[in-house]
CSV table of C-alpha atoms in Angstrom, one decimal:
chain,number,residue,atom,x,y,z
A,1,MET,CA,45.9,32.2,-133.0
A,2,LEU,CA,47.1,31.2,-136.5
A,3,SER,CA,45.0,32.4,-139.4
A,4,PRO,CA,43.9,29.6,-141.7
A,5,SER,CA,45.4,31.3,-144.7
A,6,LYS,CA,48.9,31.2,-143.2
A,7,SER,CA,48.8,27.9,-141.5
A,8,ARG,CA,47.2,25.5,-144.0
A,9,LEU,CA,50.0,23.4,-145.4
A,10,VAL,CA,48.1,21.1,-147.7
A,11,ARG,CA,44.4,22.1,-147.2
A,12,ASN,CA,42.1,19.9,-149.1
A,13,SER,CA,44.8,18.7,-151.4
A,14,PHE,CA,44.0,15.7,-153.5
A,15,LEU,CA,47.2,13.8,-154.0
A,16,ILE,CA,48.1,11.9,-157.1
A,17,LEU,CA,49.2,8.4,-155.9
A,18,GLY,CA,52.9,7.9,-156.4
A,19,LEU,CA,53.8,11.6,-156.0
A,20,LEU,CA,53.8,11.8,-152.2
A,21,THR,CA,57.6,11.8,-152.1
A,22,LEU,CA,57.7,14.3,-154.9
A,23,VAL,CA,55.4,16.9,-153.5
A,24,PHE,CA,57.9,18.4,-151.1
A,25,ARG,CA,61.1,17.5,-152.8
A,26,PRO,CA,63.4,20.5,-153.4
A,27,ALA,CA,63.4,21.6,-157.0
A,28,PHE,CA,67.1,21.4,-157.5
A,29,GLY,CA,67.0,17.8,-156.4
A,30,GLN,CA,64.4,17.0,-159.0
A,31,LEU,CA,66.4,18.7,-161.8
A,32,SER,CA,69.4,16.7,-160.8
A,33,LYS,CA,67.4,13.5,-161.0
A,34,ILE,CA,66.0,14.4,-164.3
A,35,ASP,CA,69.4,15.0,-165.8
A,36,SER,CA,70.6,11.6,-164.4
A,37,LEU,CA,67.7,9.7,-165.9
A,38,LYS,CA,68.1,11.4,-169.3
A,39,LYS,CA,71.8,10.3,-169.2
A,40,VAL,CA,70.9,6.7,-168.6
A,41,LEU,CA,68.3,6.8,-171.4
A,42,GLU,CA,71.1,7.7,-173.8
A,43,ASN,CA,72.2,4.1,-173.6
A,44,GLN,CA,71.0,2.5,-176.8
A,45,ASP,CA,71.5,-1.0,-175.4
A,46,LEU,CA,68.8,-0.7,-172.7
A,47,PRO,CA,66.2,-3.5,-172.7
A,48,ASP,CA,62.8,-2.2,-173.8
A,49,THR,CA,61.2,-2.9,-170.3
A,50,SER,CA,64.0,-1.0,-168.6
A,51,ARG,CA,63.6,1.9,-170.9
A,52,VAL,CA,59.8,2.0,-170.2
A,53,PHE,CA,60.4,2.1,-166.4
A,54,LEU,CA,63.0,4.9,-166.8
A,55,LEU,CA,60.6,6.9,-169.0
A,56,ILE,CA,57.8,6.6,-166.5
A,57,GLU,CA,60.2,7.6,-163.7
A,58,LEU,CA,61.3,10.6,-165.8
A,59,CYS,CA,57.7,11.6,-166.4
A,60,GLU,CA,57.0,11.6,-162.6
A,61,ALA,CA,60.2,13.4,-161.9
A,62,SER,CA,59.2,16.1,-164.3
A,63,THR,CA,55.8,16.8,-162.5
A,64,PHE,CA,56.8,20.1,-161.0
A,65,THR,CA,59.2,21.4,-163.6
A,66,ASP,CA,58.8,23.5,-166.8
A,67,GLU,CA,58.1,20.2,-168.7
A,68,GLN,CA,54.6,20.1,-167.0
A,69,GLY,CA,54.6,16.5,-166.1
A,70,GLY,CA,56.7,15.1,-168.9
A,71,ARG,CA,53.8,13.7,-171.0
A,72,VAL,CA,56.1,13.0,-173.9
A,73,TYR,CA,58.0,10.5,-171.8
A,74,ALA,CA,54.9,8.6,-170.8
A,75,GLU,CA,53.7,8.6,-174.4
A,76,GLU,CA,57.0,7.1,-175.6
A,77,ALA,CA,56.7,4.5,-172.8
A,78,LEU,CA,53.2,3.6,-173.9
A,79,GLU,CA,54.4,3.2,-177.5
A,80,ILE,CA,57.2,0.9,-176.5
A,81,SER,CA,55.0,-1.1,-174.2
A,82,ARG,CA,52.4,-1.8,-176.8
A,83,ARG,CA,55.0,-2.7,-179.4
A,84,VAL,CA,56.6,-5.3,-177.1
A,85,GLN,CA,53.4,-6.3,-175.4
A,86,PHE,CA,54.5,-5.2,-171.9
A,87,ALA,CA,51.3,-5.0,-170.0
A,88,LYS,CA,52.7,-3.5,-166.8
A,89,GLY,CA,54.4,-0.7,-168.8
A,90,GLU,CA,51.2,-0.1,-170.8
A,91,GLY,CA,49.2,0.4,-167.5
A,92,LEU,CA,51.9,2.6,-166.0
A,93,ALA,CA,52.1,4.8,-169.1
A,94,ASN,CA,48.3,5.2,-169.5
A,95,ASN,CA,48.0,6.2,-165.8
A,96,SER,CA,50.9,8.6,-166.1
A,97,ILE,CA,49.4,10.3,-169.2
A,98,GLY,CA,46.1,10.4,-167.3
A,99,ALA,CA,47.8,12.0,-164.3
A,100,TYR,CA,49.4,14.6,-166.6
A,101,TYR,CA,46.0,15.6,-168.1
A,102,LEU,CA,44.6,15.7,-164.6
A,103,GLN,CA,47.4,18.0,-163.5
A,104,VAL,CA,46.6,20.4,-166.4
A,105,GLY,CA,42.9,20.2,-166.0
A,106,ASN,CA,41.8,18.2,-169.1
A,107,LEU,CA,39.5,15.9,-167.2
A,108,GLU,CA,38.0,14.2,-170.3
A,109,LYS,CA,41.4,13.0,-171.5
A,110,ALA,CA,42.5,12.2,-167.9
A,111,LEU,CA,39.5,9.9,-167.5
A,112,PHE,CA,40.1,8.2,-170.8
A,113,PHE,CA,43.7,7.3,-170.0
A,114,VAL,CA,43.0,6.3,-166.4
A,115,LEU,CA,40.3,4.0,-167.4
A,116,GLU,CA,42.5,2.5,-170.1
A,117,ALA,CA,45.1,1.8,-167.4
A,118,GLU,CA,42.4,0.1,-165.3
A,119,LYS,CA,41.5,-2.2,-168.2
A,120,VAL,CA,45.1,-3.3,-168.6
A,121,TYR,CA,45.6,-4.1,-165.0
A,122,LYS,CA,42.3,-5.9,-164.6
A,123,LYS,CA,43.0,-7.9,-167.8
A,124,VAL,CA,46.4,-9.2,-166.4
A,125,GLY,CA,45.2,-9.5,-162.8
A,126,ASP,CA,47.5,-6.9,-161.4
A,127,PHE,CA,45.9,-5.7,-158.1
A,128,SER,CA,49.0,-4.1,-156.6
A,129,SER,CA,49.8,-0.5,-156.0
A,130,ASN,CA,49.6,0.0,-159.8
A,131,LEU,CA,45.9,-0.4,-159.7
A,132,LEU,CA,45.6,1.6,-156.5
A,133,ALA,CA,47.2,4.5,-158.4
A,134,VAL,CA,44.6,4.2,-161.1
A,135,TYR,CA,41.7,4.2,-158.6
A,136,ASN,CA,43.2,7.2,-156.7
A,137,ASN,CA,43.4,9.3,-159.8
A,138,LEU,CA,39.9,8.1,-160.8
A,139,GLY,CA,38.7,9.4,-157.5
A,140,ILE,CA,40.3,12.8,-158.0
A,141,ILE,CA,38.7,13.1,-161.5
A,142,TYR,CA,35.3,12.4,-160.0
A,143,ASN,CA,35.9,15.0,-157.3
A,144,ARG,CA,36.8,17.6,-159.9
A,145,THR,CA,33.7,16.8,-162.0
A,146,GLY,CA,31.5,17.2,-159.0
A,147,GLU,CA,30.7,13.5,-158.7
A,148,THR,CA,31.9,13.4,-155.1
A,149,GLN,CA,29.9,10.4,-153.9
A,150,LYS,CA,31.3,8.4,-156.8
A,151,ALA,CA,34.8,9.5,-155.8
A,152,ILE,CA,34.1,8.4,-152.2
A,153,ALA,CA,33.0,4.9,-153.3
A,154,VAL,CA,36.2,4.6,-155.4
A,155,TYR,CA,38.4,5.6,-152.5
A,156,LYS,CA,36.7,3.2,-150.1
A,157,SER,CA,37.1,0.3,-152.5
A,158,ALA,CA,40.8,1.2,-153.1
A,159,ILE,CA,41.5,1.5,-149.4
A,160,LYS,CA,40.3,-2.0,-148.8
A,161,LEU,CA,42.7,-3.2,-151.5
A,162,ALA,CA,45.5,-1.2,-150.1
A,163,GLU,CA,44.9,-2.6,-146.6
A,164,LYS,CA,44.7,-6.1,-148.0
A,165,GLU,CA,48.0,-5.7,-149.8
A,166,GLY,CA,49.6,-3.9,-146.8
A,167,ILE,CA,50.7,-0.8,-148.8
A,168,ALA,CA,51.0,2.0,-146.2
A,169,GLN,CA,51.8,4.9,-148.5
A,170,SER,CA,48.8,4.1,-150.7
A,171,GLN,CA,46.6,3.9,-147.6
A,172,ALA,CA,47.8,7.3,-146.4
A,173,ILE,CA,47.2,9.1,-149.7
A,174,LEU,CA,43.8,7.4,-150.2
A,175,TYR,CA,42.6,8.2,-146.7
A,176,ASN,CA,43.8,11.8,-147.3
A,177,ASN,CA,41.8,12.1,-150.5
A,178,LEU,CA,38.8,10.5,-148.9
A,179,GLY,CA,38.9,13.0,-146.0
A,180,SER,CA,39.2,15.9,-148.5
A,181,ALA,CA,36.1,14.6,-150.3
A,182,TYR,CA,34.2,14.4,-147.1
A,183,ASP,CA,35.4,17.8,-146.1
A,184,ASN,CA,34.2,19.3,-149.4
A,185,LEU,CA,30.7,17.9,-148.6
A,186,LYS,CA,31.0,19.3,-145.1
A,187,TYR,CA,30.7,15.8,-143.6
A,188,TYR,CA,33.1,16.9,-140.9
A,189,ASP,CA,32.9,13.9,-138.6
A,190,SER,CA,33.7,11.6,-141.5
A,191,ALA,CA,36.5,13.9,-142.6
A,192,LEU,CA,38.0,13.8,-139.1
A,193,TRP,CA,37.9,10.0,-139.1
A,194,ALA,CA,39.6,9.8,-142.5
A,195,PHE,CA,42.4,12.3,-141.6
A,196,GLU,CA,42.9,10.5,-138.2
A,197,LYS,CA,43.4,7.3,-140.3
A,198,VAL,CA,46.1,9.2,-142.3
A,199,GLU,CA,47.8,10.0,-139.0
A,200,GLU,CA,47.5,6.4,-137.7
A,201,VAL,CA,48.9,4.8,-140.9
A,202,SER,CA,51.7,7.4,-141.2
A,203,LEU,CA,52.8,7.1,-137.6
A,204,LYS,CA,52.9,3.3,-137.9
A,205,ALA,CA,54.8,3.4,-141.2
A,206,GLY,CA,57.0,6.4,-140.4
A,207,ILE,CA,55.7,8.6,-143.2
A,208,GLN,CA,56.5,12.1,-142.1
A,209,VAL,CA,54.9,13.8,-145.0
A,210,GLY,CA,51.7,11.9,-144.4
A,211,LEU,CA,51.7,12.8,-140.7
A,212,MET,CA,52.2,16.5,-141.7
A,213,MET,CA,49.2,16.3,-144.1
A,214,ALA,CA,47.1,14.7,-141.4
A,215,LYS,CA,47.9,17.4,-138.8
A,216,SER,CA,47.2,20.2,-141.3
A,217,ASN,CA,44.0,18.8,-142.5
A,218,LEU,CA,42.7,17.9,-139.0
A,219,GLY,CA,43.5,21.6,-138.1
A,220,SER,CA,41.4,22.7,-141.1
A,221,VAL,CA,38.4,20.6,-140.2
A,222,TYR,CA,38.5,21.7,-136.5
A,223,PHE,CA,38.7,25.3,-137.8
A,224,SER,CA,35.5,24.7,-139.9
A,225,LEU,CA,33.9,23.3,-136.8
A,226,GLY,CA,34.8,26.4,-134.7
A,227,GLN,CA,37.1,24.4,-132.4
A,228,LEU,CA,39.9,26.9,-132.6
A,229,VAL,CA,42.1,25.6,-129.9
A,230,LYS,CA,42.2,22.1,-131.4
A,231,SER,CA,42.7,23.6,-134.8
A,232,GLU,CA,45.7,25.7,-133.7
A,233,ASN,CA,47.3,22.7,-131.9
A,234,GLU,CA,47.0,20.5,-135.0
A,235,TYR,CA,48.3,23.3,-137.3
A,236,LEU,CA,51.3,23.9,-135.1
A,237,SER,CA,52.1,20.2,-134.9
A,238,GLY,CA,51.9,20.0,-138.7
A,239,LEU,CA,54.1,23.1,-139.1
A,240,LYS,CA,56.7,21.7,-136.7
A,241,ILE,CA,56.9,18.5,-138.8
A,242,ALA,CA,57.1,20.5,-142.0
A,243,GLU,CA,60.0,22.6,-140.6
A,244,GLU,CA,61.9,19.7,-139.2
A,245,GLY,CA,61.6,17.8,-142.5
A,246,GLN,CA,62.4,20.9,-144.5
A,247,TYR,CA,59.0,20.7,-146.3
A,248,THR,CA,58.3,24.4,-146.1
């Protein structure tokens, strides 16, 4: 029987929306991407909007490096966006700065910037994956401040929007975080339902990382319920996906 300490791949992990593909990317690949993005930014003739998008991408690519999320890139993107009145860039930059503060544990600042991003998107009527990213991060903040019921309400609302827009990756991450919130409250039946939804969405959309997360978290919930055979089966399935996808 696998021990939970050795087999949990992403136990109760609350994922920041937009980072699903970054979480398990090899470090050398990330560093190569960062260098490439910095090279492009050296072009002084880049349009302001293009520079903003590159800075946001550079911020996200820096998440698991020594630059600690690349806050400075997002701050520059925010400055440019405000100067040229680029609302989408302003929303992206605010949310990226909020995600940085969330990553380093400054929840007060994280909440401020995430709510600023929400204001921008609502003002311009952007209800796409951009707003979903805001709501996901908002849910994570509420979880970490102990306002779990508030987080659950945010996740449920965001899931409805993600399903309406047909954004599979957002659905997978939101259902994962919803399941983790239920699990923290020991609402195990609800947690199982949410993680099964992660599995369902990921299978349909071919999201292997999402499928791996679902299997691992299902194994964790079954372990909490004392259903050890089911727990081990789910863990082993998740481990197989992780090894095949080189996520270990």
